[in-house]
Every structure is written in structure tokens, then in C-alpha cells.
XYZ file of C-alpha atoms in Angstrom:
209
model
C 36.023 -44.888 -102.870
C 35.726 -46.469 -99.426
C 37.618 -43.573 -97.874
C 35.241 -41.029 -99.452
C 32.242 -43.005 -98.153
C 33.699 -43.103 -94.649
C 34.322 -39.346 -94.743
C 30.710 -38.758 -95.809
C 29.358 -40.924 -92.964
C 31.590 -39.227 -90.402
C 30.588 -35.816 -91.696
C 26.894 -36.675 -91.483
C 27.320 -37.921 -87.901
C 29.033 -34.712 -86.872
C 26.298 -32.621 -88.422
C 23.402 -34.599 -86.868
C 23.508 -32.877 -83.442
C 23.549 -29.488 -85.114
C 20.457 -30.355 -87.156
C 18.646 -31.589 -84.056
C 19.545 -28.388 -82.227
C 18.271 -26.220 -85.046
C 14.995 -28.194 -85.197
C 14.526 -27.794 -81.437
C 14.998 -24.030 -81.655
C 12.538 -23.814 -84.562
C 9.950 -25.878 -82.657
C 10.322 -23.651 -79.593
C 9.896 -20.493 -81.662
C 6.797 -21.907 -83.319
C 5.321 -22.839 -79.945
C 5.584 -19.259 -78.672
C 4.955 -17.377 -81.916
C 2.227 -19.474 -83.518
C -0.686 -18.521 -81.191
C -0.413 -14.725 -81.684
C 0.258 -15.207 -85.395
C -2.773 -17.471 -85.711
C -4.967 -14.944 -83.934
C -3.775 -12.193 -86.281
C -4.335 -14.249 -89.461
C -7.848 -15.165 -88.362
C -8.632 -11.573 -87.475
C -8.978 -12.468 -83.809
C -6.246 -10.266 -82.380
C -6.776 -7.257 -80.187
C -8.639 -4.387 -81.838
C -7.860 -0.771 -81.058
C -10.913 1.284 -80.154
C -10.659 4.933 -81.058
C -11.697 7.402 -78.351
C -14.542 9.720 -79.114
C -12.294 12.722 -79.721
C -10.202 10.730 -82.234
C -13.183 10.057 -84.478
C -12.904 12.085 -87.710
C -15.352 14.969 -87.732
C -17.069 16.336 -90.754
C -16.217 13.231 -92.772
C -19.726 11.852 -92.625
C -18.355 8.522 -91.366
C -20.003 7.044 -88.305
C -17.725 5.800 -85.498
C -19.162 2.283 -85.823
C -17.855 2.139 -89.423
C -14.293 2.535 -88.166
C -14.180 0.546 -84.953
C -17.347 -1.551 -84.985
C -19.852 -1.798 -82.144
C -18.774 -2.437 -78.568
C -20.291 -5.930 -78.724
C -18.316 -6.789 -81.877
C -15.101 -5.407 -80.402
C -15.566 -7.472 -77.244
C -16.352 -10.650 -79.199
C -13.336 -10.314 -81.496
C -10.920 -9.450 -78.689
C -12.243 -12.227 -76.444
C -12.027 -14.831 -79.222
C -8.438 -13.871 -80.029
C -7.443 -14.074 -76.371
C -9.079 -17.501 -76.028
C -7.246 -18.869 -79.090
C -3.903 -17.552 -77.813
C -4.574 -18.917 -74.335
C -5.587 -22.370 -75.593
C -2.489 -22.786 -77.758
C -0.157 -21.329 -75.146
C 2.469 -23.836 -73.940
C 2.057 -22.473 -70.414
C -1.703 -23.122 -70.525
C -1.152 -26.669 -71.776
C 1.441 -27.308 -69.055
C -0.910 -25.988 -66.362
C -3.699 -28.229 -67.659
C -1.421 -31.255 -67.474
C -0.372 -30.427 -63.908
C -3.994 -29.894 -62.835
C -5.046 -33.230 -64.342
C -2.158 -35.009 -62.609
C -3.111 -33.508 -59.248
C -6.758 -34.449 -59.732
C -5.826 -38.046 -60.555
C -3.770 -38.252 -57.340
C -6.475 -36.941 -55.002
C -7.688 -39.256 -52.270
C -11.365 -39.368 -51.398
C -12.036 -40.396 -47.812
C -15.259 -40.978 -45.905
C -15.352 -41.033 -42.109
C -17.731 -43.864 -41.137
C -18.745 -44.369 -37.489
C -20.594 -47.452 -36.232
C -22.106 -48.096 -32.794
C -23.474 -51.432 -31.664
C -26.191 -52.474 -29.207
C -28.264 -49.412 -28.379
C -29.926 -51.477 -25.649
C -32.507 -49.465 -23.680
C -33.664 -51.283 -20.563
C -36.244 -50.261 -17.987
C -33.649 -48.452 -15.832
C -32.618 -46.146 -18.690
C -36.272 -45.508 -19.535
C -36.907 -44.508 -15.920
C -33.994 -42.058 -16.092
C -35.363 -40.540 -19.332
C -38.777 -40.256 -17.686
C -37.275 -38.102 -14.950
C -35.417 -35.922 -17.504
C -38.703 -35.011 -19.225
C -40.548 -33.809 -16.125
C -42.633 -35.630 -13.567
C -42.194 -39.363 -13.203
C -44.953 -41.421 -14.737
C -46.357 -38.640 -16.923
C -45.630 -40.644 -20.100
C -42.982 -38.225 -21.344
C -39.376 -39.292 -21.932
C -36.209 -37.404 -22.861
C -33.328 -39.678 -23.894
C -31.133 -36.918 -25.366
C -29.006 -36.474 -22.188
C -27.941 -40.117 -22.518
C -26.420 -39.467 -25.963
C -25.097 -35.960 -25.241
C -21.541 -37.064 -24.268
C -20.988 -38.890 -27.575
C -23.010 -36.597 -29.869
C -19.997 -34.426 -30.957
C -18.119 -37.516 -32.140
C -21.162 -38.870 -33.954
C -21.871 -35.595 -35.750
C -18.240 -35.273 -36.827
C -18.536 -38.427 -38.949
C -19.651 -38.295 -42.580
C -21.878 -41.311 -42.010
C -22.921 -42.638 -38.582
C -24.589 -46.010 -37.972
C -26.213 -47.407 -34.828
C -27.664 -50.819 -34.065
C -30.893 -50.429 -32.092
C -31.473 -53.644 -30.141
C -34.930 -53.156 -28.734
C -38.488 -52.463 -29.796
C -39.648 -48.837 -29.675
C -43.324 -49.099 -28.802
C -45.456 -46.837 -26.629
C -48.274 -49.401 -26.503
C -46.196 -51.445 -24.043
C -44.550 -50.021 -20.942
C -40.740 -49.952 -20.778
C -39.352 -53.422 -20.132
C -35.939 -54.937 -19.479
C -34.468 -58.404 -19.774
C -35.377 -60.794 -21.281
C -37.987 -59.138 -23.531
C -37.004 -55.521 -24.011
C -39.180 -52.579 -24.953
C -38.364 -48.870 -25.011
C -40.444 -45.723 -25.531
C -40.673 -44.288 -29.022
C -38.945 -41.148 -27.713
C -35.652 -43.001 -28.238
C -35.942 -42.381 -32.012
C -35.706 -38.551 -32.031
C -32.916 -38.685 -29.455
C -30.879 -41.018 -31.698
C -31.426 -38.791 -34.730
C -30.629 -35.679 -32.704
C -27.327 -37.201 -31.653
C -26.318 -37.319 -35.332
C -26.920 -40.901 -36.412
C -27.796 -41.368 -40.097
C -28.501 -45.104 -40.283
C -30.396 -47.184 -37.712
C -30.544 -50.977 -37.865
C -33.221 -52.995 -36.087
C -32.474 -56.552 -37.256
C -31.324 -58.033 -33.944
C -31.970 -61.022 -31.718
C -34.582 -58.893 -29.885
C -36.554 -57.966 -32.994
C -39.395 -60.404 -32.120
C -39.491 -59.823 -28.358
C -43.051 -58.489 -28.747
C -44.096 -60.234 -31.943
C -44.515 -58.930 -35.452
C -46.697 -55.971 -34.480
């Protein structure tokens, strides 16, 4: 009795790999054959459209009765293709690869920061000369920022710390109480800066106003 039991166990162990192999083959066949079969059962497979000359003549049957309208043919064919594509192992594998790549993407932001945009009376005098005649009240500060403008504009986000007041009501001043013309603002923006800070130790050089 024990010997028969042992033979049965040994026989079942030998047959186990064969069963697994057969199941794997069946699963693979189902994976490739199921989508087209499903489309056919649901009536979503490709539909053959008869050419005009193939339509029976003299039978009193309209062409639409045989093949359906162009809109219906397109809807049925498109639906069948979508079902087959969705259940396709290749489509599922591509979706998995795409999701894996998306999860591994790195998002980077290039941030540039510049400190102490400190405009004194000497720089204001230079900008006065760049705008035309000296003392005419016009200032052009853009040449001052021109050398660094390409680097600033290349950043995704550029920040600058503006140290001084920008106020045309007071003439340009230097140390210790600074003041610069308001023309500094468009020059800073033109250079490519996105954020401008004004909270500095010179914020109250000319009071709250």
C-alpha cells in the first residue's frame, strides 16, 4: 500500500511541470486570440464594404441595406479596433513602460538670484548720460544690465534684491541714504528678472512715503 502511494506521489510530481507548461501555452494563446474573438462575437470586427459595382442591380435592395451607412461602418470598425487594441498584450506592455518612464522623470527649475542691486549717485549719473543730455531728467539703466541679461533670461525664475528707493521726487543720492530714479525698474524687468525684493536695510532711507 505504501509503495503504491509513493508511486502515485512520484508520478504526480513528474506530471506537474507538464501541466504548468500546458497552462502557460493556453494562457498565451488566449492572450493573443481573445481580443479578435471578442470583437467578432460582439459584432465589432472589421466590416467589408461592397464597391458600387458589386451592389446587386435589379434586386430592389438599396446598398445601405447590405453594408449600412458610411457612418455606421466607421463606428463599428473603429469600435472593434479599439477593443482589440485595448486588450492587446503589446498595448498593455507599452502602457506599463510609458507609466514607468513618466514616474522616473525629473522636473527641474533653474532659479537665479542676485543680491544688492545698489544704485548710487555715480551709476545714476552714468545712466543720465546714456539717455541723452546730462541733467535732462531722463535715465537709461539698461546698458548696466546688458552684460548679465542673457544669463538672467536663461533662468526659469530670476530674483533680484533691490537695495535702494526708486523715487523721482528726490534726486539721485548715494551713501548713506540712497535714492535712485524710477527708470531702474523697467531696466531690471527688461534684463529678465521676475521677482524684485525691496525689504532691505535701506528701505526707510527716505521714510515711509
